[in-house]
CSV table of C-alpha atoms and ligand atoms in Angstrom, one decimal:
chain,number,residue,atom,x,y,z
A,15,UNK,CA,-33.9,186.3,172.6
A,16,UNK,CA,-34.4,187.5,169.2
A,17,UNK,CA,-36.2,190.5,169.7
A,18,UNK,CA,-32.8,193.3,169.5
A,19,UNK,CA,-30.8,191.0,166.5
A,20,UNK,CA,-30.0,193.4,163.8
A,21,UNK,CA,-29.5,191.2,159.9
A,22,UNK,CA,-26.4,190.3,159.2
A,23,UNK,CA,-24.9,192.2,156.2
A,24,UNK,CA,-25.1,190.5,152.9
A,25,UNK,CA,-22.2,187.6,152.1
A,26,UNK,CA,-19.7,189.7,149.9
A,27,UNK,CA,-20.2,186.6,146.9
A,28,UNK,CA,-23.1,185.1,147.7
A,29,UNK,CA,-25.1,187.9,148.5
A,30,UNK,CA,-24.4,189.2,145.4
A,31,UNK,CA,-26.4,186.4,143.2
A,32,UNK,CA,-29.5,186.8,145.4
A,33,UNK,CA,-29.6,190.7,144.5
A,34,UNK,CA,-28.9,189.8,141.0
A,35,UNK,CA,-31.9,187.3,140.6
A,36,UNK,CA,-34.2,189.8,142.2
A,37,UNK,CA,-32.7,192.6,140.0
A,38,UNK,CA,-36.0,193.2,137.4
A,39,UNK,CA,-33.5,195.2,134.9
A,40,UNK,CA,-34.1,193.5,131.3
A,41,UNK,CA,-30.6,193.7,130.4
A,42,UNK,CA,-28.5,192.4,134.0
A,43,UNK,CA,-25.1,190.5,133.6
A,44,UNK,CA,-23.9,188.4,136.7
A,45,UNK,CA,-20.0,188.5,136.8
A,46,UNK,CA,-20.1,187.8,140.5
A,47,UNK,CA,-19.5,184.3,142.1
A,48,UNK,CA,-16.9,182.1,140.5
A,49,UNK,CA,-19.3,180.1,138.9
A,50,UNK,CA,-18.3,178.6,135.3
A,51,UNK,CA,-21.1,179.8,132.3
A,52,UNK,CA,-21.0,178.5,128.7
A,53,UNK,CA,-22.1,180.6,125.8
A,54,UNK,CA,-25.6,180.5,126.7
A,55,UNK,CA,-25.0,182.1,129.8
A,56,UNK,CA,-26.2,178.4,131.6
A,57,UNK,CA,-23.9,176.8,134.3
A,58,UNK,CA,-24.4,172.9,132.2
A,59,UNK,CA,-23.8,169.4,133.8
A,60,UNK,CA,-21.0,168.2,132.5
A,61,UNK,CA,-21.5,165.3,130.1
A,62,UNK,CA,-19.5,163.3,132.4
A,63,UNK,CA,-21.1,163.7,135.2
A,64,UNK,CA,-25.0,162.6,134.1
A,65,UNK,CA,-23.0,159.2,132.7
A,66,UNK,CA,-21.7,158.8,136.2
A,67,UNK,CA,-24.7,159.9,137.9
A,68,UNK,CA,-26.1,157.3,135.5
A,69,UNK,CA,-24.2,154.7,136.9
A,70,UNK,CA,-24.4,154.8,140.4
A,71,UNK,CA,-28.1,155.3,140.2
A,72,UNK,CA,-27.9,152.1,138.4
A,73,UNK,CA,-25.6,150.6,141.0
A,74,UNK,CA,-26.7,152.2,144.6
A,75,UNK,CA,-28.2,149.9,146.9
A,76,UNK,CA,-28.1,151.8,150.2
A,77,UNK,CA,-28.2,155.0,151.9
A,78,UNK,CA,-26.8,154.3,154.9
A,79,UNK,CA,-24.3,156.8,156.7
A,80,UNK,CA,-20.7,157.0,155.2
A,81,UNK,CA,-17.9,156.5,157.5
A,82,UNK,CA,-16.6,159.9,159.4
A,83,UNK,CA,-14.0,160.5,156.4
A,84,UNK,CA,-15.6,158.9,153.5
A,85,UNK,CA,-14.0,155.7,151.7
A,86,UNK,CA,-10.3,155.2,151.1
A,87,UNK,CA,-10.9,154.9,147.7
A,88,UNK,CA,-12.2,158.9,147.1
A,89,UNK,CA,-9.4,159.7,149.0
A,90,UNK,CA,-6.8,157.8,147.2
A,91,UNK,CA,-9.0,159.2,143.8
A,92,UNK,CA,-8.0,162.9,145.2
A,93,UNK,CA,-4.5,162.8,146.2
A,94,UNK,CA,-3.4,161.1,142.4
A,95,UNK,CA,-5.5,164.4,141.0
A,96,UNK,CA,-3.6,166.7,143.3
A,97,UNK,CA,0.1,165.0,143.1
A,98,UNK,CA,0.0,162.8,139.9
A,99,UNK,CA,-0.2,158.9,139.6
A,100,UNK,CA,2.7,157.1,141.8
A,101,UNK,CA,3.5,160.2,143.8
A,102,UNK,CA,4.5,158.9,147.2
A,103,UNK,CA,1.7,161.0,148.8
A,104,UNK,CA,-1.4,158.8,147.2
A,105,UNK,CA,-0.4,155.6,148.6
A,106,UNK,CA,2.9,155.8,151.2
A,107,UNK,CA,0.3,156.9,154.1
A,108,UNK,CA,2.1,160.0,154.8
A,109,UNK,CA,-1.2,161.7,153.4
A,110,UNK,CA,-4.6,160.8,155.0
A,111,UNK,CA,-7.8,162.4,153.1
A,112,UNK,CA,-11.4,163.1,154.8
A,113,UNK,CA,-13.8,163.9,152.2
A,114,UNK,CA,-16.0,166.6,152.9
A,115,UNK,CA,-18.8,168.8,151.8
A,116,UNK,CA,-16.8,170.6,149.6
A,117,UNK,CA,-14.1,172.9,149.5
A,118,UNK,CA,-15.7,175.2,152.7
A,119,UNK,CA,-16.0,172.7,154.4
A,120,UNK,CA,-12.6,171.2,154.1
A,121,UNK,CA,-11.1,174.4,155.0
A,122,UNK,CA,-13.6,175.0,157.9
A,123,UNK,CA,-12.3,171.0,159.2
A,124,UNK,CA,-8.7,172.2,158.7
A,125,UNK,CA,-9.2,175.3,161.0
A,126,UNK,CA,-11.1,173.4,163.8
A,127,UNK,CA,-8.3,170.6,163.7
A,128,UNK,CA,-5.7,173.1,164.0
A,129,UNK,CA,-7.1,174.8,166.7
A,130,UNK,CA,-7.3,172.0,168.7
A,131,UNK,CA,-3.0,171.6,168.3
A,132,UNK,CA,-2.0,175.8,167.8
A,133,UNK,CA,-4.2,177.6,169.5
A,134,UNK,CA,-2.5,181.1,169.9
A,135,UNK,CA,-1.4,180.7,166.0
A,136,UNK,CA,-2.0,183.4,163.5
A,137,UNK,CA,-3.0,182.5,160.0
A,138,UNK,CA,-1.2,184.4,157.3
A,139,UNK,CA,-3.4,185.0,154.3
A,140,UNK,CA,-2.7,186.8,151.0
A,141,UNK,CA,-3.4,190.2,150.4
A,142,UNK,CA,-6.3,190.7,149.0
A,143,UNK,CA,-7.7,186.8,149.2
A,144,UNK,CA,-11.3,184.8,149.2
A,145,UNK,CA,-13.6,187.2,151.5
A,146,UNK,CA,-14.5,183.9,153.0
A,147,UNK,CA,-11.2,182.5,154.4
A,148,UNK,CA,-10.8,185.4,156.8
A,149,UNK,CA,-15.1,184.3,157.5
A,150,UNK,CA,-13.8,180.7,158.1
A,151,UNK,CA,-10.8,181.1,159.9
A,152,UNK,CA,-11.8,184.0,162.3
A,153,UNK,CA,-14.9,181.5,163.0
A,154,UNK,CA,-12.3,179.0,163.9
A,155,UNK,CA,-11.2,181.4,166.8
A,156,UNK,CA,-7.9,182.4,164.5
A,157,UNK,CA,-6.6,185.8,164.7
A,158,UNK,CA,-5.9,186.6,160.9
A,159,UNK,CA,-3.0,188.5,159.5
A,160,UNK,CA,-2.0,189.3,155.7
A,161,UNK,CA,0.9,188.9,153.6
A,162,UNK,CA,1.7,191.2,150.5
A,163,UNK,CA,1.1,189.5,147.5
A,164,UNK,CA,-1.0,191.7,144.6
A,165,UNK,CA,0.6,194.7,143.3
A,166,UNK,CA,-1.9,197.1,142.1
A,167,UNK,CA,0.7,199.0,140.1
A,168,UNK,CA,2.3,196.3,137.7
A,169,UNK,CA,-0.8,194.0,138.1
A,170,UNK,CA,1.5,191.0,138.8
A,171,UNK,CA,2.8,189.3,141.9
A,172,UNK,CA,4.9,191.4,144.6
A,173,UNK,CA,7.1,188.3,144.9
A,174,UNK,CA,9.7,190.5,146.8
A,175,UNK,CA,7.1,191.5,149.3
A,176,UNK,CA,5.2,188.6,149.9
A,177,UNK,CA,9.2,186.5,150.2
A,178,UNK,CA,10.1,189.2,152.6
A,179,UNK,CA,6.7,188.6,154.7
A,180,UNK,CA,6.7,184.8,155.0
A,181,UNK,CA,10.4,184.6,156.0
A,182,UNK,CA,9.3,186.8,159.5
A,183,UNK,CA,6.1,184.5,160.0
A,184,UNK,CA,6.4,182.6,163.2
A,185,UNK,CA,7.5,178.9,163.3
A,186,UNK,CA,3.8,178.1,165.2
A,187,UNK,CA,1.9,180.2,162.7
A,188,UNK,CA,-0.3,178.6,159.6
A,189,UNK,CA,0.0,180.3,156.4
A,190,UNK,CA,-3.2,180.1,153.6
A,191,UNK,CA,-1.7,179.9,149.9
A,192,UNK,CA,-3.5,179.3,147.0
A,193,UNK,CA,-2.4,176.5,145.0
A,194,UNK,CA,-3.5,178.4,141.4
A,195,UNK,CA,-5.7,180.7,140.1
A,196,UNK,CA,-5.7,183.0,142.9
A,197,UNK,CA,-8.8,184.3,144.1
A,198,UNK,CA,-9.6,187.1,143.0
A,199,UNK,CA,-6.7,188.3,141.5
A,200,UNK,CA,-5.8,185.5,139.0
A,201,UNK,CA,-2.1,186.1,139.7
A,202,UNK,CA,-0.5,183.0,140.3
A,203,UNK,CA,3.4,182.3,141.4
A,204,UNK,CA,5.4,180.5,138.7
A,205,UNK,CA,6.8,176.5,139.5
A,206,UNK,CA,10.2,178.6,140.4
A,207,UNK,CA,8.6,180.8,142.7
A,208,UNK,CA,6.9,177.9,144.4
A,209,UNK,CA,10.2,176.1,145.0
A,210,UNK,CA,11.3,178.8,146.6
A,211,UNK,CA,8.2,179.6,148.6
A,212,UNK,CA,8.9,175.9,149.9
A,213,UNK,CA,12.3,176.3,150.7
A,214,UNK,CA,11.0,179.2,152.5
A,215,UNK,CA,8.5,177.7,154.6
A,216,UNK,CA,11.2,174.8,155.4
A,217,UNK,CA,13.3,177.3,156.6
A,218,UNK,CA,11.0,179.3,158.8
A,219,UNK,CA,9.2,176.4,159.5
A,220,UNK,CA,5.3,177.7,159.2
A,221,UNK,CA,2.7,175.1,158.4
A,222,UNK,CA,1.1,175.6,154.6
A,223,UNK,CA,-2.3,175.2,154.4
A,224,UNK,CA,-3.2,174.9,150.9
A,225,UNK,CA,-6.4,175.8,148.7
A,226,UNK,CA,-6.8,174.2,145.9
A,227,UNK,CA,-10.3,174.9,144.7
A,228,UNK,CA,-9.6,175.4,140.8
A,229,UNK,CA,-7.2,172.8,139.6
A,230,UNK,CA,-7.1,172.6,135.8
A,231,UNK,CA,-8.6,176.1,135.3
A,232,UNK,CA,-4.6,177.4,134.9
A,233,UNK,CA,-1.8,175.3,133.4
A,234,UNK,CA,-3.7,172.0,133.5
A,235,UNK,CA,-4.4,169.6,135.9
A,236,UNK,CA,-0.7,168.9,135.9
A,237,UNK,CA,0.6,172.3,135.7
A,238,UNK,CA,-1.5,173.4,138.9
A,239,UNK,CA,0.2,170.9,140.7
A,240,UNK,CA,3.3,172.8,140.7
A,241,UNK,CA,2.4,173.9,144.3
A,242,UNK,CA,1.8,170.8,145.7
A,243,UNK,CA,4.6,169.3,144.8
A,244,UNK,CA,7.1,172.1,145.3
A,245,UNK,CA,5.9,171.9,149.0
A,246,UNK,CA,5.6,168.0,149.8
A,247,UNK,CA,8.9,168.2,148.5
A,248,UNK,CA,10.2,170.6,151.0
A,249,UNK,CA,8.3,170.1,154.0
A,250,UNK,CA,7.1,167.0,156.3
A,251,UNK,CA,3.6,168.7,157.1
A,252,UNK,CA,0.6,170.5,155.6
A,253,UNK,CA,-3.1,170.8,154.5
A,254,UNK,CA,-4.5,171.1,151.5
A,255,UNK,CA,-8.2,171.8,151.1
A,256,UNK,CA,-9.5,170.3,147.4
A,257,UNK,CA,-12.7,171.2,145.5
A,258,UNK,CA,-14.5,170.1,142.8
A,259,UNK,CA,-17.1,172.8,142.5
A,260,UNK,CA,-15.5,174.2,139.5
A,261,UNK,CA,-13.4,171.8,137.4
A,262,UNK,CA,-16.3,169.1,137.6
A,263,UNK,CA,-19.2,171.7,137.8
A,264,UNK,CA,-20.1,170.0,141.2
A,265,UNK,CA,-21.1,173.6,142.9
A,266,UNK,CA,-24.4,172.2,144.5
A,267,UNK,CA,-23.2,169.1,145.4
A,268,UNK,CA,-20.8,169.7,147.9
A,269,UNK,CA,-17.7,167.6,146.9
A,270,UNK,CA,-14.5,168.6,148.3
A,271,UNK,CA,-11.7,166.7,151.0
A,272,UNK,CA,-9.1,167.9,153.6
A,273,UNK,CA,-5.6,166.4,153.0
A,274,UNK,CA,-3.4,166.5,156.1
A,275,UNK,CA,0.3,165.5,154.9
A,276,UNK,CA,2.6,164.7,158.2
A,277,UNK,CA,6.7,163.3,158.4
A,278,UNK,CA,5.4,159.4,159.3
A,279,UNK,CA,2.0,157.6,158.2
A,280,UNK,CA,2.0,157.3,162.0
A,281,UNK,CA,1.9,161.0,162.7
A,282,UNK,CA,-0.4,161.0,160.2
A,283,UNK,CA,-3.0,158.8,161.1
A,284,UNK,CA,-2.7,160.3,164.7
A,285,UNK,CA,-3.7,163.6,163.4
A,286,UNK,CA,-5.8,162.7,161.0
A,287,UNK,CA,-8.4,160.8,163.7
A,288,UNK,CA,-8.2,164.8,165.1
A,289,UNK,CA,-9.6,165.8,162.0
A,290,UNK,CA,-12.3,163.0,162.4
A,291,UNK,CA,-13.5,164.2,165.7
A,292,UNK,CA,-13.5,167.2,164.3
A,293,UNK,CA,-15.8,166.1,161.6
A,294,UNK,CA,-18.2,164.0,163.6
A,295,UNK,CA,-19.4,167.2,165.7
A,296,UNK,CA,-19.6,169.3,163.0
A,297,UNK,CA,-21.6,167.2,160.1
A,298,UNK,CA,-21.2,163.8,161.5
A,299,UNK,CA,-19.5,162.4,157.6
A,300,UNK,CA,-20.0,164.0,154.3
A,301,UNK,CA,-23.0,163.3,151.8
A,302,UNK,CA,-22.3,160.7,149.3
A,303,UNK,CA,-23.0,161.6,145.8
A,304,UNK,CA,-20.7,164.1,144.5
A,305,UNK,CA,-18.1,162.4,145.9
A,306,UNK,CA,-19.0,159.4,144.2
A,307,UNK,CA,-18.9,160.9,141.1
A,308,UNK,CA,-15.8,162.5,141.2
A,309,UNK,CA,-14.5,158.7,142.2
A,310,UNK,CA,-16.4,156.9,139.5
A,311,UNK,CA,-15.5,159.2,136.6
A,312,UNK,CA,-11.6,159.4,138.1
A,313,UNK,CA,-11.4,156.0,138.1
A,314,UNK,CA,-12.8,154.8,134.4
A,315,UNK,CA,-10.4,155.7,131.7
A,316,UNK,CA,-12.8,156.2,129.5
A,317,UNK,CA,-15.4,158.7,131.6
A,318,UNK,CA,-11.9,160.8,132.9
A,319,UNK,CA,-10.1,161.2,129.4
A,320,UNK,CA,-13.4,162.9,128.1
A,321,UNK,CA,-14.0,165.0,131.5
A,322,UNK,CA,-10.4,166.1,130.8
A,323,UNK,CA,-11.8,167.2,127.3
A,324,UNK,CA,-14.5,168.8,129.2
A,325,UNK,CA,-12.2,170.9,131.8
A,326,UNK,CA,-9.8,172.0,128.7
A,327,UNK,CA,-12.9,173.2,127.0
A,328,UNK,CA,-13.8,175.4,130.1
A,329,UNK,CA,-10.6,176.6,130.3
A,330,UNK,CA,-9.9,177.0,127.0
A,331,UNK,CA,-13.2,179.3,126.6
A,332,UNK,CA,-12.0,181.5,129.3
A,333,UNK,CA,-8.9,182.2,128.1
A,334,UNK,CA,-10.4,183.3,124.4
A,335,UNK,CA,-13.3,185.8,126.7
A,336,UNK,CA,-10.3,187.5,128.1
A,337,UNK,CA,-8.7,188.3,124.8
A,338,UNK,CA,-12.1,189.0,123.8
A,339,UNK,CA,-12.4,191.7,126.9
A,340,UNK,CA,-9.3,193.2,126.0
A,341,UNK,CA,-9.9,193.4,122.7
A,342,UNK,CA,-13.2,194.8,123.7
A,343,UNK,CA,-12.0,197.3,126.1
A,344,UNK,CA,-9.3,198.6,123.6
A,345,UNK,CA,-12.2,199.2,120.9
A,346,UNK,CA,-14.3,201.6,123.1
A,347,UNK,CA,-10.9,203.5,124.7
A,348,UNK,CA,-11.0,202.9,128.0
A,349,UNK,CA,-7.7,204.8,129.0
A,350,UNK,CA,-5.0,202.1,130.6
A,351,UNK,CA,-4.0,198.8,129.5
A,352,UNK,CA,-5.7,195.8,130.3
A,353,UNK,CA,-3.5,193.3,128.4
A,354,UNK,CA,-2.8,192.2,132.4
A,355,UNK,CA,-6.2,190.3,131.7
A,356,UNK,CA,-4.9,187.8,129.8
A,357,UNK,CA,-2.0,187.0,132.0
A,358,UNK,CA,-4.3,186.1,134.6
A,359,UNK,CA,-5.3,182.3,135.6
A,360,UNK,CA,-8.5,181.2,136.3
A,361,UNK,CA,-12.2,182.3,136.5
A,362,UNK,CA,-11.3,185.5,137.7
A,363,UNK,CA,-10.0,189.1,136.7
A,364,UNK,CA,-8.8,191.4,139.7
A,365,UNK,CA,-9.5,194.3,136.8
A,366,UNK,CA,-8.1,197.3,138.6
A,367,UNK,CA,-12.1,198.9,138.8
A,368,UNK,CA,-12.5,200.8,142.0
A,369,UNK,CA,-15.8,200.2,144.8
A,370,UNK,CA,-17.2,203.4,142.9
A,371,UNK,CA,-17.1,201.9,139.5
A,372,UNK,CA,-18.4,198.8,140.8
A,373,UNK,CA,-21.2,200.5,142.8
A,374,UNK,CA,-22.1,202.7,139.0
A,375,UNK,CA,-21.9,199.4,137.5
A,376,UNK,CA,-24.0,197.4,139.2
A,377,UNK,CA,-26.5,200.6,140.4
A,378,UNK,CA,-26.7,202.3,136.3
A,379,UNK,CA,-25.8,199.3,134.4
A,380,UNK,CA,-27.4,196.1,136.4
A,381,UNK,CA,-23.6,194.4,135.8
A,382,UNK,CA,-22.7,192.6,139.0
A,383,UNK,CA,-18.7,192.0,140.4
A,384,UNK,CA,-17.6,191.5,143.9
A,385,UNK,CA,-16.5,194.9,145.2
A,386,UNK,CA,-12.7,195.4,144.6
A,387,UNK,CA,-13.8,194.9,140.9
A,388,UNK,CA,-13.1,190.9,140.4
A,389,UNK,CA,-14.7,190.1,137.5
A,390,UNK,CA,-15.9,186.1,136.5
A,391,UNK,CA,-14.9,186.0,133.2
A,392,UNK,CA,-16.6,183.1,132.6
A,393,UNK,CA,-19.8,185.4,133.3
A,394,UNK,CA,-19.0,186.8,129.4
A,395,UNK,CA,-20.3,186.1,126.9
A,396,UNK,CA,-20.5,186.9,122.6
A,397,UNK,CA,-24.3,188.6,123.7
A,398,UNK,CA,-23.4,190.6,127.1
A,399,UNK,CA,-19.4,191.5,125.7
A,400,UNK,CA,-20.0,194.9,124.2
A,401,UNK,CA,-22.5,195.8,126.5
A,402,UNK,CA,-20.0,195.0,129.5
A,403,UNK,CA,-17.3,197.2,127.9
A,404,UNK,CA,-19.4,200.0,127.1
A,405,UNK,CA,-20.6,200.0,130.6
A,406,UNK,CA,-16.8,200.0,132.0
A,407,UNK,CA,-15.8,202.9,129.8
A,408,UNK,CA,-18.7,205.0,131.3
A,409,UNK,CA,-17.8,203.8,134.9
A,410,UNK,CA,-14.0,204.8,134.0
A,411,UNK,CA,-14.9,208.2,132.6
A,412,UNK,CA,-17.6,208.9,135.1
A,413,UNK,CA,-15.7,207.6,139.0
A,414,UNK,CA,-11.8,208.5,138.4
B,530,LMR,C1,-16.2,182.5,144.6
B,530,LMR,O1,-15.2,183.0,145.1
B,530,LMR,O2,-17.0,183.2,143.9
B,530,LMR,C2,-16.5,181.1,144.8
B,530,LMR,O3,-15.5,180.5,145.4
B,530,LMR,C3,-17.9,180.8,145.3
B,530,LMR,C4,-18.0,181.2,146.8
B,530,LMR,O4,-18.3,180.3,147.6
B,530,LMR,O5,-17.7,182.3,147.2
C-alpha cells in the first residue's frame, strides 16, 4: 500500500523550524513560527504558569478521562477572557464552550460540526491568512474562497474591498475573521470597522467564525475583544476558536476551546452536543493540564493580575523590536519605508519581502520567515538586530 507514496511537502510554518534546527550555520536566526522569544532568544515558562503547575501537582488526585467538553468551569474561565466579566455570553447559556487541544483543534471541531449542518457552504477566508486554515477547512471537505483584505500598496487594511466582498457572501456561507493581530499581516480592523463588519454580517446573514489565537498581544486583553463584542452584539450565531499558545506560552500543551454562540441557550445546547460528537470521534475529550492552568491562574486574583504583567511585558517587548527594526532598517538604507512595521499588531510583520528575498535570506544568510516574507518579531533580538537588517538590505539590493 505504501510502496508509490511520494512525501508530502514540508508544513509552510512548521516545516520551517525543523530545517532551522538542522541548519549547522553558526550564525542562523528563526523568525519563522509565531512563537514568543525573550532577549535570550528562549521561549520561557511564564512565572505564572510553574506556580499553577505547582498547585495542581499539589492538588491532582486522578487521571481519569475528562468529560467530552472539558468542565464548565474552563469554559466559563474562557468566555469572561474573550467578552469581559458579566457579559451576557459567560453565564446566559447562549454560549456553550468545549475545550480542546488548542487552538487547531478548536477550529478543526468547528469545521467538522459545521459540516454536519452546511454542507455545500463555502468558507470565506482573508486574503492572505494562516496557511493552515485553508489546511483545516479544505480537510473538513470545505471548498475555500478569499476575501480582499491586505493591501500591498498602503500596507493597511483594504477595508473598501474586503466590505464590498462580504456584503456578496451567501446567507449559507461561513466566513473566517481574525479577531486581532491578523496572521500574518498584523493589520487589524479598528472597534469602528468591526461594528460595521457586524452590521454587515447581520445583514447578509453569513455565519462568523472567529479566531482568536492572540488575545492581549494588540490593544490588551480588553482592546482585542473589540471583535467579539461588536459581533455578539449584532448577530444571534457564531464560533469562535480561542488559544492560549501565545498569551500564556502554552504552545506544547495544547490549550485552546471552541465557542459556539446561538439565539436561545436551547439552540445552543442542541448544537453544541453536535460539536461533542464531533469531538468524541476525533480525540474522544481534551488533555487536562493546560487547560487547568489556564483555569487555575484565571481564577486566583493574585496568579492572573501578575500573568497580566506577564502578557504586557510580551507585548510591550514587541512593540519596542519593531521600532528597533525600523530604526534598524533606516540605518543601513534599505530604499522604502518600513514605518508600516510599527502599525502592525501582534507577533508578526507581513514586511513587504518577496519569495526571492526570502529564499536569499534563508539560503545566504541562514535567517528564516514564512514565504510571503512574515517576519516573528518576537524572533529579534539586541544580538541578531543588526545582522537581520544587514541581511535584508542585501536581499533588497540583490532580488528587486
Ligand atoms: C504560526 O502561525 O506561526 C503559529 O500559529 C504556529 C502554527 O501552528 O503555525
Amino acid at each position: 500500500m505504501f510502496e508509490e507514496i511520494q512525501p508530502a511537502p514540508a508544513d509552510a510554518i512548521l516545516g520551517l523550524t525543523e530545517a532551522y534546527k538542522k541548519d549547522p550555520r553558526p550564525v542562523k536566526v528563526n523568525l519563522g513560527v509565531g512563537v514568543y522569544q525573550d532577549e535570550q532568544g528562549h521561549t520561557p515558562i511564564l512565572g505564572t504558569v510553574k506556580e499553577a503547575e505547582k498547585r495542581i501537582l499539589a492538588a491532582a488526585k486522578t487521571k481519569t478521562y475528562h468529560s467530552i467538553s472539558g468542565t464548565p468551569e474552563y469554559g466559563k474561565c474562557v468566555r469572561e477572557l474573550m467578552a469581559g466579566e458579566g457579559h451576557e455570553l459567560v453565564s446566559g447559556g447562549r454560549a456553550c464552550t468545549a475545550h480542546t487541544p488548542g487552538g487547531t483543534a478548536a477550529l478543526r471541531i468547528g469545521a467538522d460540526f459545521l459540516k454536519l449542518f452546511a454542507q455545500d457552504a463555502t468558507v470565506w477566508v482573508s486574503s492572505p491568512t494562516w496557511a493552515n486554515h485553508k489546511g483545516i477547512f479544505t480537510a473538513a471537505g470545505f471548498r475555500i474562497k478569499e476575501y480582499p483584505y491586505y493591501d500591498a500598496v498602503s500596507k493597511g487594511l483594504d477595508f473598501e474591498a474586503m466590505k464590498k466582498a462580504l456584503r456578496k457572501v451567501p446567507a449559507e456561507d461561513i466566513v473566517l475573521l481574525h479577531a486581532c493581530c491578523h496572521n500574518p499581516t498584523g493589520v487589524d480592523l479598528t472597534p469602528e470597522q468591526w461594528k460595521e463588519v457586524s452590521v454587515l454580517a447581520r445583514d447578509a446573514g453569513w455565519l462568523p467564525f472567529v479566531d482568536f489565537a492572540y488575545q492581549g498581544f494588540g490593544g490588551g486583553l480588553e482592546g482585542d475583544r473589540a471583535a467579539i463584542l461588536a459581533l455578539a452584539g449584532e448577530i444571534p450565531e457564531m464560533l469562535v476558536a480561542s488559544s492560549f499558545s501565545k498569551n500564556f506560552g502554552l504552545y506544547r500543551d495544547r490549550a485552546g476551546a471552541l465557542t459556539v454562540m446561538a439565539s436561545t441557550p436551547e439552540r445552543a445546547a442542541a448544537a453544541f452536543s453536535h460539536v461533542q460528537t464531533r469531538i468524541r470521534v476525533s480525540y474522544s475529550n481534551p488533555p487536562a493540564h493546560g487547560g487547568l492552568i489556564v483555569q487555575t491562574i484565571l481564577s486566583d486574583a493574585s496568579l492572573r493580575k501578575e500573568w497580566l504583567n506577564e502578557l504586557s511585558a510580551m507585548r510591550n517587548r514587541i512593540a519596542s523590536l519593531r521600532a528597533h527594526l525600523v530604526e534598524g532598517l533606516r540605518a543601513m538604507k534599505v530604499p522604502g519605508d518600513y514605518s508600516f512595521i510599527q502599525k502592525q499588531h501582534g507577533m508578526f510583520s507581513f514586511s513587504g519581502l518577496n519569495d526571492q528575498q526570502v529564499a536569499y535570506l534563508r539560503d545566504q544568510k541562514a535567517i528564516y520567515m514564512v514565504g510571503g516574507g512574515r517576519i516573528n518579531v518576537a524572533g529579534l533580538n539586541d544580538s541578531n538586530m543588526k545582522y537581520v537588517c544587514e541581511s535584508i538590505a542585501e536581499a533588497v539590493a540583490q532580488k528587486k
